[in-house]
XYZ file of C-alpha atoms in Angstrom:
728
model
C -17.176 38.634 29.474
C -13.540 39.934 29.641
C -11.273 40.789 32.206
C -8.752 42.540 30.149
C -5.902 40.399 31.001
C -4.498 40.499 27.762
C -4.052 43.247 24.932
C -6.192 42.147 21.942
C -4.956 43.117 18.455
C -6.418 42.271 14.987
C -3.544 39.776 14.429
C -3.219 37.913 10.827
C -5.389 35.226 9.218
C -2.443 32.775 8.847
C -1.310 30.322 9.888
C -4.508 28.475 11.102
C -4.876 27.348 14.455
C -3.122 29.108 17.825
C 0.260 30.212 16.887
C 2.636 31.443 19.761
C 5.182 33.756 18.626
C 7.238 34.277 21.794
C 5.413 37.534 22.941
C 1.638 36.179 22.393
C -0.642 34.048 20.345
C -2.493 34.398 17.272
C -5.786 32.802 16.796
C -7.199 32.118 13.367
C -10.193 30.060 12.527
C -12.009 29.408 9.100
C -15.862 29.896 8.778
C -17.540 30.924 5.422
C -21.005 31.283 7.292
C -20.650 32.312 10.737
C -21.639 35.921 12.036
C -19.348 36.010 15.235
C -16.748 33.974 16.758
C -15.865 34.068 20.368
C -12.475 33.026 21.878
C -13.106 31.112 25.154
C -10.204 31.025 27.734
C -10.060 28.482 30.707
C -8.229 27.964 33.949
C -6.340 24.599 34.448
C -9.426 23.240 36.354
C -11.546 23.988 33.316
C -13.335 27.082 34.410
C -14.225 29.708 31.593
C -12.156 32.880 32.664
C -12.450 35.076 29.717
C -14.600 35.175 26.435
C -13.072 37.269 23.650
C -14.880 38.218 20.143
C -12.107 37.926 17.532
C -12.031 41.365 15.836
C -11.308 40.563 12.136
C -12.655 38.779 9.251
C -10.366 38.156 6.233
C -10.969 35.676 3.513
C -13.452 33.769 5.624
C -10.975 33.721 8.337
C -11.638 35.115 11.722
C -8.811 36.057 13.507
C -7.321 38.253 16.751
C -4.005 38.359 18.622
C -3.467 38.385 22.409
C -0.328 39.860 23.653
C 1.437 38.101 26.255
C -0.858 34.697 26.082
C 1.417 31.691 26.629
C 1.724 28.256 25.686
C -0.324 25.915 28.108
C -3.374 28.292 28.044
C -6.531 26.368 27.616
C -8.967 27.584 25.143
C -12.047 26.905 22.862
C -14.564 28.611 20.541
C -17.952 29.578 20.185
C -19.468 30.241 16.900
C -22.488 32.292 15.847
C -24.621 31.909 12.897
C -27.562 30.504 11.549
C -29.183 27.182 13.343
C -31.032 25.862 10.081
C -30.334 22.204 9.647
C -32.290 21.989 6.389
C -30.057 24.676 4.860
C -27.032 22.498 5.928
C -26.230 25.193 9.044
C -26.037 24.333 12.584
C -24.459 26.882 14.295
C -24.862 27.214 18.151
C -22.717 29.362 20.370
C -23.753 27.641 23.463
C -21.526 24.570 22.471
C -18.050 25.015 22.988
C -15.972 23.752 20.116
C -12.508 22.484 19.507
C -10.025 24.399 17.041
C -9.257 21.994 14.364
C -5.964 23.176 14.091
C -5.324 22.720 17.739
C -1.915 20.663 18.332
C -2.902 19.829 22.075
C -6.004 18.636 23.799
C -6.979 18.572 27.422
C -9.617 16.209 28.930
C -11.924 14.031 27.376
C -15.522 14.206 26.404
C -18.142 13.186 28.825
C -21.375 12.109 26.796
C -24.275 14.224 28.226
C -27.202 15.851 26.728
C -25.209 19.092 26.827
C -22.817 18.296 23.895
C -25.687 18.035 21.233
C -26.866 21.039 19.526
C -30.314 20.130 19.433
C -32.641 19.070 22.478
C -32.492 15.164 22.687
C -35.778 13.784 23.199
C -37.731 16.806 21.456
C -40.325 15.995 18.960
C -38.434 17.884 16.424
C -35.304 16.067 16.802
C -32.068 17.766 15.421
C -34.566 20.656 13.900
C -34.667 21.788 17.811
C -32.321 24.024 19.687
C -30.413 23.375 22.781
C -29.395 26.406 24.986
C -27.180 24.497 27.716
C -23.635 25.246 27.943
C -21.179 22.112 26.704
C -18.193 23.474 28.138
C -18.037 21.352 31.339
C -18.341 18.127 29.185
C -15.691 18.548 26.191
C -12.153 18.411 26.169
C -10.217 21.935 25.714
C -7.642 22.885 23.333
C -3.859 23.688 24.537
C -1.811 26.275 23.141
C 1.782 25.126 22.474
C 5.035 26.049 21.448
C 5.214 23.915 18.583
C 9.040 25.042 17.327
C 10.504 21.709 16.660
C 14.435 22.764 17.226
C 16.968 20.859 15.460
C 15.914 17.243 15.316
C 17.192 14.105 12.843
C 15.067 14.438 9.447
C 13.041 11.477 8.358
C 14.726 8.382 7.296
C 13.621 7.852 3.699
C 14.145 3.984 3.906
C 13.500 2.887 0.088
C 10.598 1.386 -0.591
C 11.847 -1.892 -1.999
C 13.641 -2.243 1.363
C 10.572 -1.451 3.371
C 9.016 -4.017 5.748
C 6.319 -2.617 7.701
C 5.107 -3.594 11.349
C 1.591 -2.609 12.473
C 1.078 -2.254 16.051
C -1.227 -0.297 18.522
C 0.648 2.457 20.464
C -0.763 1.340 23.830
C -1.834 -2.272 23.575
C 1.776 -3.199 22.482
C 3.192 -2.206 25.755
C 0.426 -2.470 28.164
C 1.686 -5.958 29.334
C 5.513 -5.414 28.761
C 7.556 -6.575 31.826
C 10.453 -4.599 30.843
C 8.432 -1.224 30.597
C 7.853 0.631 34.062
C 4.252 0.190 34.814
C 3.521 3.909 34.945
C 4.904 3.934 31.197
C 2.965 0.820 30.186
C 0.322 1.576 27.434
C 1.942 5.028 26.353
C 4.269 6.405 23.895
C 7.007 6.753 26.418
C 6.683 2.914 26.885
C 6.797 2.436 23.164
C 10.115 4.180 23.086
C 11.899 1.907 26.097
C 15.001 0.459 24.772
C 14.183 -2.800 25.070
C 10.850 -2.365 23.026
C 12.920 -0.490 20.447
C 15.582 -3.089 20.265
C 13.013 -5.993 20.012
C 11.299 -4.406 16.957
C 14.641 -3.824 15.438
C 16.090 -7.364 15.947
C 12.805 -8.540 13.911
C 14.301 -6.929 10.891
C 11.394 -4.606 9.863
C 12.060 -1.330 8.900
C 8.905 0.932 9.259
C 6.565 0.764 12.299
C 2.934 1.695 11.363
C 0.943 3.011 14.516
C -2.906 2.670 14.577
C -4.563 6.205 15.110
C -2.990 8.242 17.392
C -4.727 11.502 16.840
C -7.332 12.602 19.336
C -10.675 10.587 19.147
C -13.756 9.811 20.929
C -15.138 6.908 22.769
C -18.600 5.915 21.230
C -21.296 6.275 23.806
C -23.021 3.193 23.159
C -19.655 1.242 23.504
C -19.146 2.819 27.099
C -22.748 1.771 28.102
C -21.170 -1.710 27.415
C -18.475 -1.616 29.517
C -16.344 -1.119 26.086
C -14.180 1.404 24.562
C -12.969 2.573 20.947
C -9.631 0.531 21.393
C -8.619 1.046 17.868
C -9.108 4.759 17.319
C -10.557 5.450 14.012
C -13.147 8.249 15.469
C -10.951 11.105 14.961
C -11.740 14.565 16.610
C -8.588 16.645 15.911
C -6.275 16.046 12.985
C -3.158 17.991 14.762
C -3.472 16.666 18.391
C -1.922 13.441 19.620
C -4.720 11.966 21.785
C -3.899 12.502 25.780
C -4.752 9.111 26.892
C -1.250 7.752 24.680
C 0.935 9.903 26.924
C 2.498 9.914 30.180
C 3.730 13.397 29.792
C 3.414 16.178 27.233
C 2.236 14.814 24.157
C 4.001 16.849 21.657
C 7.061 16.229 23.349
C 6.726 12.927 24.238
C 5.655 12.023 20.665
C 8.719 13.693 18.976
C 11.075 11.871 21.320
C 9.452 8.512 20.261
C 10.226 9.330 16.898
C 13.670 10.579 17.373
C 14.290 7.193 19.136
C 13.165 5.240 16.553
C 14.795 6.851 14.037
C 18.111 6.367 15.914
C 17.506 2.583 15.868
C 16.896 2.926 11.959
C 12.927 2.352 12.364
C 10.594 4.801 10.281
C 7.467 5.755 11.869
C 4.088 5.589 9.855
C 0.839 6.964 11.107
C -2.544 5.306 10.409
C -4.683 8.625 9.639
C -8.670 9.022 9.527
C -9.163 12.143 7.403
C -12.748 10.552 5.608
C -14.955 11.450 8.613
C -15.037 12.656 12.228
C -16.390 11.854 15.520
C -19.412 14.188 15.229
C -21.642 11.625 13.447
C -24.728 12.350 11.489
C -27.562 14.895 12.174
C -28.247 13.343 15.366
C -24.564 13.391 16.632
C -22.826 15.679 19.120
C -21.570 19.288 18.052
C -17.908 19.102 19.201
C -16.079 20.897 16.533
C -16.495 21.160 12.802
C -20.407 21.022 12.771
C -20.787 24.207 14.985
C -17.910 25.896 13.069
C -19.084 25.643 9.655
C -21.138 22.316 9.195
C -21.787 23.091 5.403
C -18.207 23.421 4.250
C -16.587 20.692 6.262
C -18.980 17.871 5.569
C -20.520 16.337 2.339
C -24.196 16.911 2.635
C -27.164 15.572 0.456
C -27.425 18.052 -2.258
C -31.184 18.441 -2.179
C -31.769 17.696 1.650
C -28.993 19.495 3.373
C -30.078 18.790 6.760
C -28.578 15.032 6.239
C -25.043 13.919 5.419
C -23.523 11.827 2.724
C -22.369 8.733 4.568
C -19.805 6.886 2.408
C -17.776 5.834 5.586
C -20.416 4.126 7.209
C -19.827 6.015 10.016
C -22.449 8.942 9.841
C -20.713 11.772 7.886
C -17.922 12.308 5.274
C -15.301 15.075 5.095
C -16.014 17.410 2.400
C -12.349 17.445 0.524
C -13.818 19.205 -2.435
C -14.004 22.424 -0.273
C -10.610 24.044 -0.666
C -10.461 24.897 3.298
C -11.127 21.375 4.220
C -8.508 20.280 1.807
C -6.135 22.680 2.938
C -6.730 21.412 6.675
C -5.986 18.039 5.712
C -2.863 18.847 3.797
C -1.824 21.292 6.396
C -2.111 18.230 9.181
C -0.029 15.842 6.880
C 2.746 18.679 6.584
C 2.670 19.198 10.252
C 3.304 15.625 11.237
C 5.941 15.220 8.693
C 7.800 18.392 9.231
C 7.522 19.345 12.756
C 6.978 15.576 14.331
C 9.352 14.288 11.642
C 6.988 10.906 10.655
C 8.053 9.118 7.749
C 4.809 8.222 6.181
C 0.916 7.751 6.211
C -1.450 5.147 5.937
C -4.889 6.491 5.115
C -8.091 4.813 6.502
C -10.772 4.587 3.617
C -8.601 6.383 1.291
C -10.999 6.191 -1.580
C -12.997 8.839 0.039
C -10.067 11.276 -0.155
C -9.979 10.633 -3.847
C -13.873 10.847 -4.307
C -15.389 14.349 -5.798
C -18.859 14.812 -6.395
C -18.870 12.711 -9.436
C -17.243 9.580 -7.925
C -13.600 8.585 -7.091
C -11.050 10.277 -9.394
C -7.468 9.493 -9.516
C -6.642 13.020 -10.569
C -9.111 14.499 -7.634
C -8.226 17.449 -5.808
C -6.609 15.669 -2.575
C -4.637 13.306 -4.717
C -3.251 15.831 -6.986
C -2.433 18.058 -3.940
C -0.370 15.173 -2.402
C 1.454 14.540 -5.723
C 2.598 18.253 -6.602
C 3.276 18.831 -2.700
C 7.406 18.793 -2.152
C 6.809 17.738 1.332
C 4.156 15.065 0.892
C 5.227 13.738 -2.535
C 8.444 12.822 -0.519
C 6.987 10.686 2.249
C 5.457 7.291 2.192
C 1.615 7.385 1.218
C -0.332 4.293 1.733
C -4.001 3.917 0.620
C -6.685 1.706 1.976
C -8.187 1.861 -1.297
C -11.801 1.116 -0.217
C -14.890 2.526 1.100
C -18.532 1.780 1.523
C -19.796 4.397 -0.937
C -20.421 3.883 -4.653
C -17.359 2.688 -6.553
C -15.577 2.498 -3.559
C -13.472 -0.517 -4.519
C -10.422 1.113 -6.061
C -7.349 -1.414 -5.314
C -4.936 -0.303 -7.981
C -6.774 2.545 -8.872
C -4.471 5.281 -7.144
C -1.909 7.346 -8.959
C 1.741 7.041 -9.260
C 3.458 7.722 -5.913
C 1.073 5.918 -3.887
C 0.988 2.404 -2.158
C -1.962 0.320 -1.528
C -3.115 -2.294 0.868
C -3.950 -5.260 -1.200
C -6.631 -7.399 0.130
C -6.654 -9.746 -3.120
C -3.097 -10.801 -1.681
C -4.494 -11.485 1.746
C -7.608 -13.421 0.608
C -5.791 -15.365 -2.228
C -2.922 -16.269 -0.051
C -5.285 -17.393 2.785
C -7.361 -19.539 -0.010
C -4.223 -21.232 -1.137
C -2.648 -22.159 1.751
C -6.285 -23.376 3.469
C -6.307 -25.684 0.220
C -9.172 -24.074 -1.646
C -9.615 -25.373 -5.239
C -8.725 -23.373 -8.247
C -6.706 -20.782 -6.433
C -2.954 -21.409 -7.816
C -3.316 -19.163 -10.776
C -4.426 -16.007 -8.637
C -1.954 -16.948 -6.251
C 0.702 -16.964 -8.703
C -0.389 -13.232 -9.732
C -0.425 -11.925 -6.010
C 3.227 -13.216 -4.769
C 4.435 -11.267 -7.902
C 3.022 -7.931 -6.802
C -0.263 -8.028 -8.417
C 0.681 -6.665 -11.952
C -2.716 -6.989 -13.043
C -3.551 -4.288 -10.690
C -0.467 -2.049 -10.196
C 1.968 -2.575 -13.450
C 0.296 0.612 -15.133
C 1.797 4.348 -15.298
C 5.390 3.342 -14.370
C 4.080 2.060 -10.947
C 6.689 -0.283 -9.210
C 5.898 -3.663 -7.241
C 6.270 -1.582 -4.188
C 2.907 -0.199 -4.892
C 1.134 -3.428 -3.598
C 1.356 -3.690 0.213
C 0.822 -7.115 0.865
C -0.668 -8.472 3.961
C -2.402 -11.680 5.235
C -3.453 -10.209 8.603
C -3.961 -6.537 10.038
C -5.587 -5.035 12.992
C -8.953 -5.671 11.512
C -9.491 -9.373 11.388
C -8.200 -12.569 12.574
C -4.380 -12.671 14.060
C -2.273 -15.261 12.424
C -2.492 -17.605 15.159
C -6.494 -17.417 15.101
C -6.456 -18.059 11.165
C -4.940 -21.089 11.591
C -7.014 -22.019 14.877
C -10.430 -21.085 14.095
C -13.113 -21.735 11.512
C -15.508 -19.134 12.515
C -15.370 -15.871 14.435
C -15.774 -15.729 18.257
C -16.950 -12.063 18.713
C -19.056 -12.521 21.639
C -17.433 -10.274 23.890
C -18.141 -7.540 21.602
C -22.080 -7.516 22.708
C -23.458 -7.739 19.545
C -24.305 -11.597 19.592
C -21.386 -12.318 17.336
C -23.104 -10.646 14.554
C -20.189 -8.085 13.976
C -16.982 -8.852 12.172
C -16.320 -10.675 8.776
C -17.647 -13.963 8.405
C -15.702 -14.465 4.956
C -12.327 -15.104 6.989
C -10.833 -18.045 4.737
C -9.471 -19.673 7.827
C -8.877 -23.198 8.577
C -8.470 -24.583 12.170
C -6.745 -27.502 11.165
C -9.042 -29.942 12.898
C -9.987 -28.516 16.128
C -11.721 -25.319 16.855
C -9.714 -23.214 19.216
C -7.136 -24.075 21.561
C -6.161 -28.020 21.545
C -3.533 -30.338 22.820
C -3.321 -32.417 19.860
C 0.149 -32.528 18.846
C -0.412 -33.210 15.086
C -2.631 -30.377 14.757
C -0.168 -27.968 16.592
C 2.323 -28.913 14.288
C 0.408 -28.374 11.285
C -0.633 -24.868 12.730
C 2.832 -23.930 13.410
C 3.955 -24.881 9.840
C 1.042 -23.223 8.089
C 1.930 -19.879 10.304
C 5.460 -20.587 8.605
C 3.953 -20.881 5.325
C 2.126 -17.526 5.291
C 4.827 -15.753 6.903
C 7.326 -16.883 4.415
C 4.564 -16.168 1.514
C 4.354 -12.458 2.885
C 8.097 -11.756 3.296
C 9.483 -13.563 0.038
C 6.716 -12.372 -2.311
C 7.289 -9.160 -4.921
C 5.800 -5.907 -3.105
C 6.005 -4.279 0.231
C 5.133 -6.881 3.051
C 2.999 -5.485 6.209
C 3.468 -8.104 9.332
C 0.753 -7.675 12.192
C 2.605 -6.802 15.642
C 2.748 -10.208 17.583
C 2.108 -12.621 14.529
C 5.810 -13.260 14.924
C 5.009 -15.256 18.054
C 1.353 -16.469 17.457
C -0.743 -13.917 19.275
C -4.327 -14.725 19.915
C -7.498 -12.679 20.063
C -9.369 -15.870 21.137
C -10.939 -15.912 17.843
C -12.197 -12.521 17.799
C -11.619 -11.049 14.516
C -13.420 -7.613 15.184
C -11.643 -6.411 18.324
C -12.003 -2.638 17.846
C -13.817 -2.215 21.308
C -11.477 -4.455 23.680
C -8.994 -2.531 25.481
C -8.132 -5.410 27.442
C -6.054 -8.897 27.086
C -7.944 -9.775 24.101
C -6.282 -7.021 22.197
C -3.139 -6.296 24.533
C 0.156 -7.888 23.313
C 0.879 -11.013 25.753
C 4.714 -11.037 26.351
C 5.078 -13.308 28.989
C 2.535 -15.916 27.261
C 5.224 -16.530 24.749
C 5.830 -20.362 24.548
C 8.737 -22.268 22.877
C 6.823 -22.582 19.590
C 6.281 -18.489 19.880
C 10.065 -18.319 20.216
C 10.927 -20.378 17.444
C 8.293 -18.440 15.336
C 10.124 -15.192 15.927
C 13.792 -16.471 14.933
C 11.902 -17.734 11.686
C 10.522 -14.320 11.122
C 14.109 -13.084 11.484
C 15.559 -15.457 9.007
C 13.131 -14.335 6.658
C 13.648 -10.429 6.870
C 17.263 -11.566 6.600
C 16.774 -13.256 3.521
C 14.680 -10.382 1.872
C 17.614 -8.006 2.831
C 20.232 -10.517 1.159
C 18.585 -11.155 -1.733
C 17.508 -8.238 -3.905
C 15.704 -10.641 -6.255
C 13.000 -10.813 -3.919
C 12.290 -7.162 -4.072
C 12.757 -6.200 -7.745
C 11.831 -2.988 -8.979
C 10.293 -4.266 -12.071
C 7.307 -6.581 -12.207
C 7.990 -10.137 -13.121
C 6.223 -10.756 -16.633
C 7.669 -14.065 -17.764
C 9.290 -11.980 -20.764
C 12.457 -13.412 -22.214
C 15.926 -11.760 -22.733
C 17.453 -14.066 -25.315
C 20.551 -12.193 -25.630
C 21.212 -13.111 -22.037
C 19.193 -16.229 -22.071
C 17.086 -15.132 -19.290
C 13.297 -15.033 -18.314
C 12.751 -13.101 -15.191
C 10.156 -15.684 -13.984
C 9.298 -19.262 -15.169
C 6.395 -21.469 -13.405
C 7.345 -25.020 -13.167
C 5.079 -28.349 -12.321
C 6.659 -31.009 -9.966
C 8.238 -32.645 -12.845
C 10.216 -29.435 -13.558
C 8.317 -28.804 -16.784
C 6.763 -25.448 -17.544
C 3.302 -25.261 -16.567
C 0.793 -25.480 -19.214
C -2.502 -23.519 -19.359
C -4.268 -26.892 -18.940
C -2.543 -27.389 -15.677
C -2.902 -23.768 -14.494
C -6.978 -24.364 -15.155
C -6.714 -27.569 -12.954
C -8.444 -26.759 -9.907
C -6.893 -29.539 -8.037
C -3.542 -27.998 -8.702
C -1.896 -27.103 -5.527
C 1.853 -27.486 -5.823
C 3.849 -25.800 -8.184
C 7.408 -23.854 -8.197
C 8.417 -20.234 -9.123
C 11.915 -19.991 -10.643
C 13.189 -16.251 -10.498
C 16.180 -15.609 -12.562
C 18.257 -12.970 -11.169
C 21.026 -13.378 -13.726
C 22.550 -10.013 -15.092
C 25.258 -11.357 -17.081
C 25.528 -14.223 -19.615
C 25.396 -17.955 -18.626
C 28.552 -19.296 -17.130
C 29.950 -16.218 -15.362
C 30.067 -15.926 -11.464
C 27.413 -14.081 -10.204
C 27.110 -12.297 -6.659
C 24.365 -13.272 -4.320
C 22.328 -10.363 -5.147
C 21.907 -11.703 -8.542
C 20.829 -14.853 -7.428
C 18.391 -17.543 -9.150
C 15.825 -18.791 -6.781
C 13.344 -21.454 -6.739
C 10.182 -20.997 -4.593
C 8.095 -24.249 -4.260
C 4.615 -24.061 -2.815
C 2.615 -27.127 -1.767
C -1.007 -26.729 -0.529
C -1.737 -30.404 -0.968
C -2.599 -32.445 2.140
C 0.010 -34.872 0.709
C 3.616 -34.993 -0.166
C 4.741 -34.319 -3.432
C 8.056 -35.226 -5.124
C 9.621 -32.164 -6.922
C 12.472 -32.282 -9.317
C 14.825 -29.647 -8.819
C 15.172 -27.911 -12.704
C 18.546 -27.795 -14.946
C 19.477 -24.379 -15.342
C 22.435 -24.133 -17.817
C 26.054 -24.085 -16.163
C 27.464 -26.081 -13.664
C 25.400 -24.967 -10.725
C 23.942 -26.734 -7.723
C 20.487 -25.813 -5.685
C 20.942 -24.762 -2.033
C 17.907 -25.270 0.232
C 17.667 -22.196 2.042
C 14.346 -22.552 3.712
C 11.880 -25.539 4.257
C 8.663 -24.510 6.548
C 8.544 -28.418 7.653
C 12.374 -28.042 8.913
C 12.649 -24.203 9.973
C 15.822 -25.556 12.126
C 18.844 -27.178 10.496
C 22.273 -27.443 11.339
C 23.470 -26.901 7.808
C 22.005 -26.084 4.562
C 21.760 -29.057 1.987
C 23.118 -28.868 -1.503
C 21.047 -30.609 -4.485
C 22.158 -31.231 -8.061
C 19.635 -30.368 -11.048
C 17.478 -33.809 -11.629
C 17.646 -34.475 -8.035
C 13.800 -35.198 -6.365
C 13.050 -33.392 -3.259
C 10.021 -34.659 -1.091
C 7.882 -31.586 -0.316
C 5.989 -32.070 2.892
C 2.334 -31.696 2.857
C 1.500 -28.098 3.191
C 4.881 -26.614 2.915
C 7.245 -23.949 1.209
C 10.685 -24.365 -0.009
C 13.244 -21.848 -1.106
C 16.315 -22.954 -3.110
C 19.073 -20.625 -4.374
C 21.289 -21.595 -7.417
C 25.166 -21.317 -6.990
C 28.527 -22.438 -8.615
C 29.554 -25.920 -7.620
C 32.457 -26.234 -4.887
C 32.282 -25.300 -1.315
C 35.198 -22.512 -2.021
C 32.750 -20.779 -4.523
C 29.523 -20.804 -2.328
C 28.482 -17.095 -2.443
C 25.837 -18.334 0.072
C 28.394 -18.983 3.073
C 27.282 -15.952 5.068
C 23.388 -16.692 4.302
C 24.363 -20.113 5.458
C 25.721 -19.180 8.801
C 22.880 -16.702 9.532
C 20.307 -19.197 8.865
C 21.912 -22.082 10.985
C 22.949 -19.745 13.823
C 19.807 -18.691 16.050
C 21.708 -16.598 18.258
C 22.552 -13.907 15.810
C 19.889 -10.883 15.421
C 18.642 -10.132 12.291
C 19.045 -6.274 12.588
C 22.627 -5.905 11.877
């Protein structure tokens, strides 16, 4: 149908999507196997008011131009072609389809039989054909003016300075008392001055947002009164999800980015390019499946009715296809150039590097990022695993990439839990996992170290529960990981026992200190800095409620003390570059400078032997990092500090002898997790014995004798002044 409201021209096959030029809008849609494409326009109430056949087909792109069509117009596509599932084709023009390049969406999916391309309940299953119109039940695309105007560019925080803070864009402010009620749980609320100021005060540099691309709530969750809270079920790679916004999504998101940048904070997006919300052959037809199923998805070569499911979600995007690869890289460039985000964390990133023969660090997508002048200049962080064959690839990504390091997570948890035989692996992890990343000129920052993330226990629950407690998810506690390497310190869940509570707080400090004082790039989960709990739920993906939301008013004295401890740690990391070296610590000696970059010491201050490393009961040792850049005896700046880290995971105190380093120097104790607050920082001589409390971590710095020569005076002031913020 057509009412002649807009004058139609052939338009151009580029750029893909709906592009307004000030006079009209060009529409361009890729489909290699379609026979006809109809553009459908809708009024504000969602009623279809016009249907226009795109007049041209150029290089597998269907396109047309409508003079006078303005931003704000709602639209979708109906794509004609063969419905032959056995050959991989699932065209059904009765289904309204989202434009993969749409910059904004309006409305939400309503689960109904009409949104499926086949007749549910038909004996032929997905081989049947449904003729009902899906338009009343699906979201619509919106034409936007994507001109970004003059805005500040990305921040480009150096990798060695980066401290990542992972948060949920809605749950972070849902209960925040300073945010107006109408803005809580939105991107507008996230940019509230008090929220931004608090994040900045922690000393982090980069905020990593869980997915904000448009996503779908799974029907089986809705039927149980739950929801897809995390959002790893993407339906549009260019459009922010409307549920996160109080106003216009594009404008509100760019305003948030600018506000964060003005505060010195990067914005990193968690993105899901490995699969879509359309599921397998029994899933709905919402976009890609109806536009060109055989091009967008990986299908079984000999049974093209079925999907390759390396994601565990039903389908896998086919990044071996040039147009699918183009869509993903176009999406990334859009968010980096127009929205000005600073980087991306890629969910199940192994899939993005998988070709037909398996994972390939020289695969099309990875090569595209490496050579692209935009994408090669932003932060690229891989979650380097999936459930497909050869899916575990930690350390396997090419230069320029950073990777989530689950080996760090598991080993640090095990060591502080007191598991036997973990010390040697612990030493490898806190030195940036050179066994995984020290190749091809990659740097220590390539290891993104974390102990907790959105998926799993919070830090508080890691030290409060031996077992997961996911009953609220409605799966009889069968979901979520069972191998959590957690320790409840003597009681399962909440307790009033002061000795258990004290141990739990010390364990939190131990793990946060390990995270922020290790080589590599630290990532902290929002709320861990004050002990946020999920009540033992280690798989809260479906809990859009108080289980997942950050409880700001529930922060107690212990939580406030932990916040200040985190600020001290981030301050130390900034002030002491030796904690974030740009070369891997290998234990190699420089005889000319009398320097060994790292030494491993026993409590007797002697070098650890192979036999001691092999001793499964060994749980206490020292790590001496020599930051000297000049000959022994020459005064050094604090940035070249020699540091001693002492780790004691024993259940008993250990007497540790401070080592003798050439020169008239003394050891200043900058940190003791058993005494997080001190009036001053004690000083010790070589050979002095320090009693290291059970389950404790210490940090000492070597400096010249004499108060007038103390290069750590400013650090001491900061570490003993709890009123000063860490963000200066």
